[in-house]
Amino acid sequence: MILMKNKRWVSGVNLTLSQRMAILLLSVSVGSFYFALQVLFAPHLPLVMDEFQGASAIYQSVSSIPYLNFVPYKPVLGYWFQSIFAGSYESASQYIVDLKFGVRLVNACCLGILCWLLLRMEDVFASWSVVYSLVVVTLVSTFIERSAELRVDMLTVWVGMFSSILFVKQRYLFAGTLIGLGFLVSQKIYFFGVAWAGALSLYWVLKDRTYSLLKYGSFSVIGCAIVILLYILVFGVISGSFERVVDALFFTHADIAFGDLYGDLSRFWYQSIERNLLFYCFVFFSLGSAILNLNRLSDEHWKLVVFSLIYVLLCLSHKQPWPYFVPFLLMSALFMFPVASEIWKGSPGFVFFSVSSLSIRVVLPTIVM
């Protein structure tokens, strides 16, 4: 029914001009759709108190020397990038408004670029399933509410998604380098790094067993390590304390990430699940279908399914309040929906479930709850 073995990633060089233009138009449309939702809906949301801390961290990162004059809460690469959009210093509120506009604009651009890249992977995903998954994720109420908060989480997600595409393409050095750069935005990139390390390791043990994968896969570790070590070297020299930099990167906030400081997190889950129940059912339906059909999948789909399974388990074990973390978990749907569409290609039940989940998200006004 499905899935040729050993299909390779297609760069799009064989596409006709009309196909290229269609892909570009769809990508711009997806990015514009997200931006329009943000412009129309998100400004009505109150600021979260942590956004003031984020704005302060951005200001400090460009007005003082990190690790010498202050120790940043996160690595400074993300703060430096967000500071590009700091247009006005007249008031704290205007400063935050300008920065949040930049977050929305970057998200829209990255969503469009991601759509463009996925649509060109025509031997891995069906075009309709790519657009469908992107639109459905964009319509999840918690994604609308939380993706444009003044944090570095969404920047981390985009870096992780682009590195995932490179892993599928088997560009391991570049993928690992992106993971390293993502670590300098937020340590939460480890969700992507650990999940891909686990997926490739299992693929080597169960299916590949070649020296080539072991060799080239190790390049991703090397690329990631080089980027992080360079960061430690530069700021260790500038601040005069390598210990301070290493401690801030790896140990200072470990209790927040891995401890039980927040108690029961179930109430945060209910906020999103009760408003997007069909979406979450579809995510786990797609993941479950893919796992049950794992032996019938192409190599690329096999890796994506195992990556997504490990990734989802890591997300579910996360110890911090969940709503602002939701974009991380939702990204698994961008891979699972297209894989499931290949498994159940032509199935009336799958088509009905797909169309109904999208139509309910569009018709019902749950995004304003």
Tab-separated table of C-alpha atoms in Angstrom:
chain	number	residue	atom	x	y	z
A	1	MET	CA	0.000	0.000	0.000
A	2	ILE	CA	2.776	2.404	0.783
A	3	LEU	CA	6.193	3.638	0.894
A	4	MET	CA	9.122	2.803	-1.243
A	5	LYS	CA	12.320	2.011	0.593
A	6	ASN	CA	15.366	4.255	0.621
A	7	LYS	CA	13.811	7.300	-0.960
A	8	ARG	CA	16.158	10.247	-0.793
A	9	TRP	CA	15.446	13.838	0.024
A	10	VAL	CA	14.728	15.878	-3.087
A	11	SER	CA	16.195	19.360	-3.362
A	12	GLY	CA	13.577	20.576	-5.829
A	13	VAL	CA	15.941	20.974	-8.789
A	14	ASN	CA	13.559	18.984	-11.037
A	15	LEU	CA	10.546	21.151	-10.316
A	16	THR	CA	9.005	23.167	-13.117
A	17	LEU	CA	8.696	26.938	-12.892
A	18	SER	CA	4.961	26.687	-12.178
A	19	GLN	CA	5.614	24.197	-9.377
A	20	ARG	CA	8.260	26.461	-7.864
A	21	MET	CA	5.879	29.413	-7.986
A	22	ALA	CA	3.083	27.349	-6.423
A	23	ILE	CA	5.367	26.292	-3.568
A	24	LEU	CA	6.468	29.887	-3.035
A	25	LEU	CA	2.862	31.127	-3.060
A	26	LEU	CA	1.734	28.469	-0.581
A	27	SER	CA	4.668	29.233	1.715
A	28	VAL	CA	3.988	32.967	1.681
A	29	SER	CA	0.292	32.271	2.292
A	30	VAL	CA	0.978	30.069	5.327
A	31	GLY	CA	3.333	32.651	6.846
A	32	SER	CA	0.895	35.473	6.109
A	33	PHE	CA	-1.996	33.494	7.592
A	34	TYR	CA	-0.122	33.109	10.883
A	35	PHE	CA	0.895	36.781	10.909
A	36	ALA	CA	-2.691	37.884	10.253
A	37	LEU	CA	-3.934	35.777	13.177
A	38	GLN	CA	-1.325	37.343	15.410
A	39	VAL	CA	-2.105	40.895	14.308
A	40	LEU	CA	-5.858	40.408	14.747
A	41	PHE	CA	-5.933	38.285	17.879
A	42	ALA	CA	-2.729	38.254	19.919
A	43	PRO	CA	-2.548	42.008	20.763
A	44	HIS	CA	-5.676	41.551	22.876
A	45	LEU	CA	-3.849	39.190	25.209
A	46	PRO	CA	-2.366	40.624	28.413
A	47	LEU	CA	1.376	40.621	28.821
A	48	VAL	CA	2.781	37.740	30.842
A	49	MET	CA	4.993	38.816	33.735
A	50	ASP	CA	7.910	36.789	32.387
A	51	GLU	CA	7.886	38.942	29.240
A	52	PHE	CA	9.116	41.899	31.287
A	53	GLN	CA	12.001	39.738	32.472
A	54	GLY	CA	12.658	38.744	28.863
A	55	ALA	CA	12.701	42.368	27.732
A	56	SER	CA	15.084	43.221	30.564
A	57	ALA	CA	17.400	40.369	29.554
A	58	ILE	CA	17.426	41.590	25.938
A	59	TYR	CA	18.258	45.133	27.042
A	60	GLN	CA	21.015	43.951	29.377
A	61	SER	CA	22.553	41.695	26.745
A	62	VAL	CA	23.225	44.650	24.427
A	63	SER	CA	23.921	47.355	27.009
A	64	SER	CA	26.275	45.344	29.232
A	65	ILE	CA	28.875	42.631	28.765
A	66	PRO	CA	27.394	39.169	29.422
A	67	TYR	CA	29.059	37.119	32.169
A	68	LEU	CA	31.234	40.106	33.126
A	69	ASN	CA	28.665	42.720	34.179
A	70	PHE	CA	25.799	40.261	34.640
A	71	VAL	CA	25.011	36.566	34.243
A	72	PRO	CA	22.204	36.100	31.682
A	73	TYR	CA	19.306	33.774	32.434
A	74	LYS	CA	19.720	32.162	28.995
A	75	PRO	CA	22.623	32.116	26.550
A	76	VAL	CA	22.693	35.462	24.769
A	77	LEU	CA	22.423	34.507	21.091
A	78	GLY	CA	18.624	34.624	21.127
A	79	TYR	CA	18.575	37.877	23.081
A	80	TRP	CA	20.946	39.491	20.594
A	81	PHE	CA	18.792	38.433	17.666
A	82	GLN	CA	15.607	39.728	19.281
A	83	SER	CA	17.289	43.043	20.096
A	84	ILE	CA	17.253	43.835	16.364
A	85	PHE	CA	13.556	44.715	16.727
A	86	ALA	CA	13.965	46.999	19.743
A	87	GLY	CA	12.735	50.188	18.096
A	88	SER	CA	11.835	52.479	20.996
A	89	TYR	CA	13.326	52.983	24.436
A	90	GLU	CA	10.859	55.706	25.448
A	91	SER	CA	8.929	53.407	27.768
A	92	ALA	CA	9.069	49.812	28.921
A	93	SER	CA	5.668	49.072	27.397
A	94	GLN	CA	6.616	50.434	23.965
A	95	TYR	CA	9.917	48.582	24.103
A	96	ILE	CA	8.064	45.304	24.713
A	97	VAL	CA	5.499	46.040	21.987
A	98	ASP	CA	8.294	46.570	19.464
A	99	LEU	CA	10.045	43.371	20.513
A	100	LYS	CA	6.834	41.342	20.337
A	101	PHE	CA	6.166	42.615	16.830
A	102	GLY	CA	9.592	41.264	15.928
A	103	VAL	CA	8.726	37.869	17.468
A	104	ARG	CA	5.550	37.659	15.358
A	105	LEU	CA	7.377	38.682	12.195
A	106	VAL	CA	10.171	36.153	12.735
A	107	ASN	CA	7.639	33.402	13.465
A	108	ALA	CA	5.726	34.169	10.278
A	109	CYS	CA	8.910	34.177	8.186
A	110	CYS	CA	10.190	30.955	9.741
A	111	LEU	CA	6.821	29.269	9.268
A	112	GLY	CA	6.863	30.250	5.602
A	113	ILE	CA	10.447	29.045	5.154
A	114	LEU	CA	9.617	25.764	6.903
A	115	CYS	CA	6.626	25.289	4.596
A	116	TRP	CA	8.841	25.981	1.567
A	117	LEU	CA	11.447	23.440	2.677
A	118	LEU	CA	8.899	20.729	3.517
A	119	LEU	CA	7.027	21.189	0.232
A	120	ARG	CA	10.267	20.609	-1.650
A	121	MET	CA	10.674	17.270	0.135
A	122	GLU	CA	8.228	15.782	-2.346
A	123	ASP	CA	9.602	12.247	-2.028
A	124	VAL	CA	9.085	12.325	1.735
A	125	PHE	CA	5.798	14.186	2.236
A	126	ALA	CA	2.697	14.815	0.161
A	127	SER	CA	2.261	18.522	-0.486
A	128	TRP	CA	-1.321	18.663	0.765
A	129	SER	CA	-0.351	17.029	4.070
A	130	VAL	CA	2.396	19.593	4.659
A	131	VAL	CA	0.064	22.559	4.158
A	132	TYR	CA	-2.674	20.841	6.174
A	133	SER	CA	-0.403	20.148	9.152
A	134	LEU	CA	1.001	23.680	9.180
A	135	VAL	CA	-2.450	25.291	9.045
A	136	VAL	CA	-3.894	23.008	11.738
A	137	VAL	CA	-0.988	23.652	14.108
A	138	THR	CA	-1.300	27.383	13.473
A	139	LEU	CA	-4.975	27.223	14.458
A	140	VAL	CA	-4.377	25.544	17.812
A	141	SER	CA	-5.525	28.115	20.348
A	142	THR	CA	-2.559	27.649	22.676
A	143	PHE	CA	-0.151	28.109	19.777
A	144	ILE	CA	-1.810	31.395	18.830
A	145	GLU	CA	-1.665	32.593	22.414
A	146	ARG	CA	1.841	31.473	23.337
A	147	SER	CA	3.985	31.391	20.202
A	148	ALA	CA	4.443	35.166	20.122
A	149	GLU	CA	5.333	35.641	23.776
A	150	LEU	CA	8.544	37.504	24.393
A	151	ARG	CA	10.680	34.438	25.027
A	152	VAL	CA	13.370	32.611	23.139
A	153	ASP	CA	11.330	29.378	23.015
A	154	MET	CA	9.996	29.827	19.478
A	155	LEU	CA	13.447	30.744	18.158
A	156	THR	CA	14.643	27.475	19.663
A	157	VAL	CA	11.788	25.595	17.998
A	158	TRP	CA	12.612	27.010	14.561
A	159	VAL	CA	16.283	26.113	14.899
A	160	GLY	CA	15.257	22.621	15.988
A	161	MET	CA	12.893	22.182	13.037
A	162	PHE	CA	15.469	23.330	10.496
A	163	SER	CA	18.062	21.023	12.038
A	164	SER	CA	15.525	18.177	11.779
A	165	ILE	CA	15.254	18.747	8.042
A	166	LEU	CA	19.035	18.579	7.802
A	167	PHE	CA	19.033	15.314	9.763
A	168	VAL	CA	16.510	13.867	7.306
A	169	LYS	CA	18.717	15.090	4.467
A	170	GLN	CA	21.685	13.414	6.191
A	171	ARG	CA	23.642	16.661	6.431
A	172	TYR	CA	24.824	15.705	9.883
A	173	LEU	CA	27.563	18.305	10.374
A	174	PHE	CA	25.237	21.193	9.525
A	175	ALA	CA	22.431	19.669	11.586
A	176	GLY	CA	24.666	19.342	14.635
A	177	THR	CA	25.987	22.867	14.151
A	178	LEU	CA	22.404	24.157	14.164
A	179	ILE	CA	21.702	22.217	17.362
A	180	GLY	CA	24.743	23.903	18.891
A	181	LEU	CA	23.516	27.331	17.793
A	182	GLY	CA	20.096	26.450	19.196
A	183	PHE	CA	21.717	25.665	22.532
A	184	LEU	CA	23.067	29.216	22.535
A	185	VAL	CA	19.477	30.429	22.168
A	186	SER	CA	17.988	28.115	24.799
A	187	GLN	CA	19.121	24.881	26.409
A	188	LYS	CA	15.688	23.471	25.556
A	189	ILE	CA	17.104	22.556	22.153
A	190	TYR	CA	18.210	19.379	23.914
A	191	PHE	CA	14.728	17.990	23.159
A	192	PHE	CA	15.623	17.971	19.476
A	193	GLY	CA	19.223	16.889	19.992
A	194	VAL	CA	18.449	13.974	22.300
A	195	ALA	CA	15.508	12.823	20.176
A	196	TRP	CA	17.578	12.775	16.986
A	197	ALA	CA	20.505	11.081	18.729
A	198	GLY	CA	18.114	8.398	19.966
A	199	ALA	CA	16.410	7.962	16.586
A	200	LEU	CA	19.673	7.644	14.664
A	201	SER	CA	21.169	5.327	17.271
A	202	LEU	CA	18.153	3.011	17.113
A	203	TYR	CA	18.201	3.157	13.318
A	204	TRP	CA	21.858	2.093	13.333
A	205	VAL	CA	21.261	-0.733	15.812
A	206	LEU	CA	18.073	-2.092	14.216
A	207	LYS	CA	18.439	-1.352	10.513
A	208	ASP	CA	21.702	0.077	9.269
A	209	ARG	CA	24.777	-1.256	11.087
A	210	THR	CA	27.139	0.531	8.685
A	211	TYR	CA	30.306	2.358	9.604
A	212	SER	CA	29.188	5.213	7.357
A	213	LEU	CA	26.260	6.237	9.549
A	214	LEU	CA	28.400	5.956	12.668
A	215	LYS	CA	31.090	8.095	11.071
A	216	TYR	CA	28.931	10.802	9.566
A	217	GLY	CA	26.474	10.787	12.457
A	218	SER	CA	29.340	11.632	14.796
A	219	PHE	CA	29.885	14.795	12.746
A	220	SER	CA	26.683	16.199	14.242
A	221	VAL	CA	28.114	15.770	17.746
A	222	ILE	CA	31.362	17.411	16.649
A	223	GLY	CA	29.557	20.360	15.046
A	224	CYS	CA	27.411	20.908	18.131
A	225	ALA	CA	30.376	20.651	20.511
A	226	ILE	CA	32.534	23.084	18.507
A	227	VAL	CA	29.845	25.791	18.590
A	228	ILE	CA	29.274	25.476	22.340
A	229	LEU	CA	32.996	25.314	23.141
A	230	LEU	CA	33.640	28.452	21.088
A	231	TYR	CA	30.923	30.258	23.054
A	232	ILE	CA	32.478	29.158	26.349
A	233	LEU	CA	35.950	30.148	25.130
A	234	VAL	CA	34.932	33.628	23.960
A	235	PHE	CA	32.904	34.573	27.027
A	236	GLY	CA	35.293	32.813	29.380
A	237	VAL	CA	38.112	35.030	28.088
A	238	ILE	CA	35.960	38.184	28.136
A	239	SER	CA	34.607	37.616	31.642
A	240	GLY	CA	37.798	36.109	33.055
A	241	SER	CA	35.835	33.165	34.463
A	242	PHE	CA	35.240	29.991	32.473
A	243	GLU	CA	33.572	28.501	35.536
A	244	ARG	CA	30.923	31.233	35.559
A	245	VAL	CA	30.056	30.647	31.901
A	246	VAL	CA	29.931	26.850	32.225
A	247	ASP	CA	27.865	27.043	35.404
A	248	ALA	CA	25.342	29.418	33.778
A	249	LEU	CA	25.050	27.214	30.694
A	250	PHE	CA	24.675	23.821	32.331
A	251	PHE	CA	23.974	23.931	36.060
A	252	THR	CA	22.448	27.137	37.452
A	253	HIS	CA	18.866	26.480	36.368
A	254	ALA	CA	18.904	22.683	36.302
A	255	ASP	CA	16.533	22.542	39.281
A	256	ILE	CA	13.953	24.578	37.338
A	257	ALA	CA	14.139	22.329	34.289
A	258	PHE	CA	14.297	18.964	36.042
A	259	GLY	CA	12.966	19.549	39.547
A	260	ASP	CA	9.378	19.555	40.814
A	261	LEU	CA	9.219	23.224	41.698
A	262	TYR	CA	5.780	23.738	40.158
A	263	GLY	CA	3.912	20.745	41.556
A	264	ASP	CA	0.955	19.384	39.618
A	265	LEU	CA	1.044	20.621	36.014
A	266	SER	CA	-2.189	18.957	34.896
A	267	ARG	CA	-4.159	22.212	35.038
A	268	PHE	CA	-1.898	23.646	32.357
A	269	TRP	CA	-2.591	20.672	30.098
A	270	TYR	CA	-6.339	21.040	30.496
A	271	GLN	CA	-6.188	24.636	29.264
A	272	SER	CA	-5.059	23.471	25.841
A	273	ILE	CA	-6.634	20.018	25.595
A	274	GLU	CA	-10.206	21.120	26.367
A	275	ARG	CA	-10.106	23.664	23.537
A	276	ASN	CA	-8.248	21.508	21.006
A	277	LEU	CA	-9.378	17.987	21.864
A	278	LEU	CA	-9.733	16.718	18.299
A	279	PHE	CA	-6.311	18.050	17.389
A	280	TYR	CA	-4.594	16.175	20.210
A	281	CYS	CA	-6.550	13.019	19.408
A	282	PHE	CA	-5.344	13.298	15.848
A	283	VAL	CA	-1.721	13.821	16.917
A	284	PHE	CA	-1.665	10.667	19.001
A	285	PHE	CA	-3.733	8.773	16.429
A	286	SER	CA	-1.143	9.674	13.794
A	287	LEU	CA	1.778	8.769	16.041
A	288	GLY	CA	0.156	5.491	17.062
A	289	SER	CA	-0.602	4.594	13.440
A	290	ALA	CA	2.979	5.292	12.461
A	291	ILE	CA	4.380	3.170	15.300
A	292	LEU	CA	2.126	0.232	14.394
A	293	ASN	CA	3.295	0.444	10.779
A	294	LEU	CA	6.922	1.141	11.591
A	295	ASN	CA	8.353	-1.822	9.671
A	296	ARG	CA	6.558	-0.737	6.498
A	297	LEU	CA	7.882	2.807	6.456
A	298	SER	CA	10.598	4.268	4.300
A	299	ASP	CA	13.912	4.994	6.016
A	300	GLU	CA	13.146	8.711	6.255
A	301	HIS	CA	9.708	8.097	7.770
A	302	TRP	CA	11.115	5.496	10.165
A	303	LYS	CA	13.601	8.010	11.538
A	304	LEU	CA	10.957	10.735	11.773
A	305	VAL	CA	8.533	8.493	13.661
A	306	VAL	CA	11.136	7.331	16.187
A	307	PHE	CA	12.391	10.909	16.567
A	308	SER	CA	8.827	12.135	17.163
A	309	LEU	CA	8.111	9.397	19.709
A	310	ILE	CA	11.230	10.215	21.746
A	311	TYR	CA	10.573	13.920	21.329
A	312	VAL	CA	6.975	13.657	22.574
A	313	LEU	CA	8.060	11.591	25.588
A	314	LEU	CA	10.670	14.218	26.462
A	315	CYS	CA	8.075	16.963	26.132
A	316	LEU	CA	5.608	15.087	28.335
A	317	SER	CA	8.276	14.752	31.020
A	318	HIS	CA	8.949	18.486	31.054
A	319	LYS	CA	8.674	19.942	34.546
A	320	GLN	CA	7.828	23.580	33.852
A	321	PRO	CA	4.379	25.196	33.442
A	322	TRP	CA	3.108	23.984	30.135
A	323	PRO	CA	1.183	26.621	28.151
A	324	TYR	CA	4.214	28.602	26.996
A	325	PHE	CA	5.971	25.336	26.274
A	326	VAL	CA	3.219	24.066	23.951
A	327	PRO	CA	4.943	25.056	20.665
A	328	PHE	CA	7.601	22.428	21.348
A	329	LEU	CA	5.100	19.588	21.560
A	330	LEU	CA	3.035	20.808	18.617
A	331	MET	CA	6.007	20.588	16.280
A	332	SER	CA	5.771	16.799	16.345
A	333	ALA	CA	2.484	17.131	14.460
A	334	LEU	CA	4.283	18.690	11.501
A	335	PHE	CA	5.979	15.337	10.920
A	336	MET	CA	3.285	12.950	12.166
A	337	PHE	CA	0.379	14.187	10.045
A	338	PRO	CA	2.256	13.799	6.728
A	339	VAL	CA	3.604	10.357	7.720
A	340	ALA	CA	0.122	9.219	8.758
A	341	SER	CA	-1.297	10.519	5.484
A	342	GLU	CA	1.074	8.187	3.612
A	343	ILE	CA	0.147	5.205	5.787
A	344	TRP	CA	-3.598	5.723	5.395
A	345	LYS	CA	-3.496	7.114	1.885
A	346	GLY	CA	-6.943	6.803	0.308
A	347	SER	CA	-8.614	5.675	3.524
A	348	PRO	CA	-12.070	7.323	3.833
A	349	GLY	CA	-11.790	7.343	7.623
A	350	PHE	CA	-8.505	9.201	7.581
A	351	VAL	CA	-9.777	11.741	5.049
A	352	PHE	CA	-12.903	12.323	7.147
A	353	PHE	CA	-10.862	12.722	10.340
A	354	SER	CA	-8.457	15.118	8.612
A	355	VAL	CA	-11.136	17.302	7.073
A	356	SER	CA	-13.272	17.338	10.210
A	357	SER	CA	-10.364	18.317	12.459
A	358	LEU	CA	-9.476	21.204	10.156
A	359	SER	CA	-13.057	22.344	9.623
A	360	ILE	CA	-13.823	22.337	13.342
A	361	ARG	CA	-10.740	24.453	13.981
A	362	VAL	CA	-11.887	26.931	11.339
A	363	VAL	CA	-15.621	26.979	12.048
A	364	LEU	CA	-15.725	26.950	15.823
A	365	PRO	CA	-14.600	30.210	17.427
A	366	THR	CA	-12.477	28.477	20.063
A	367	ILE	CA	-9.429	30.572	19.270
A	368	VAL	CA	-11.010	33.498	21.097
A	369	MET	CA	-11.749	31.573	24.272
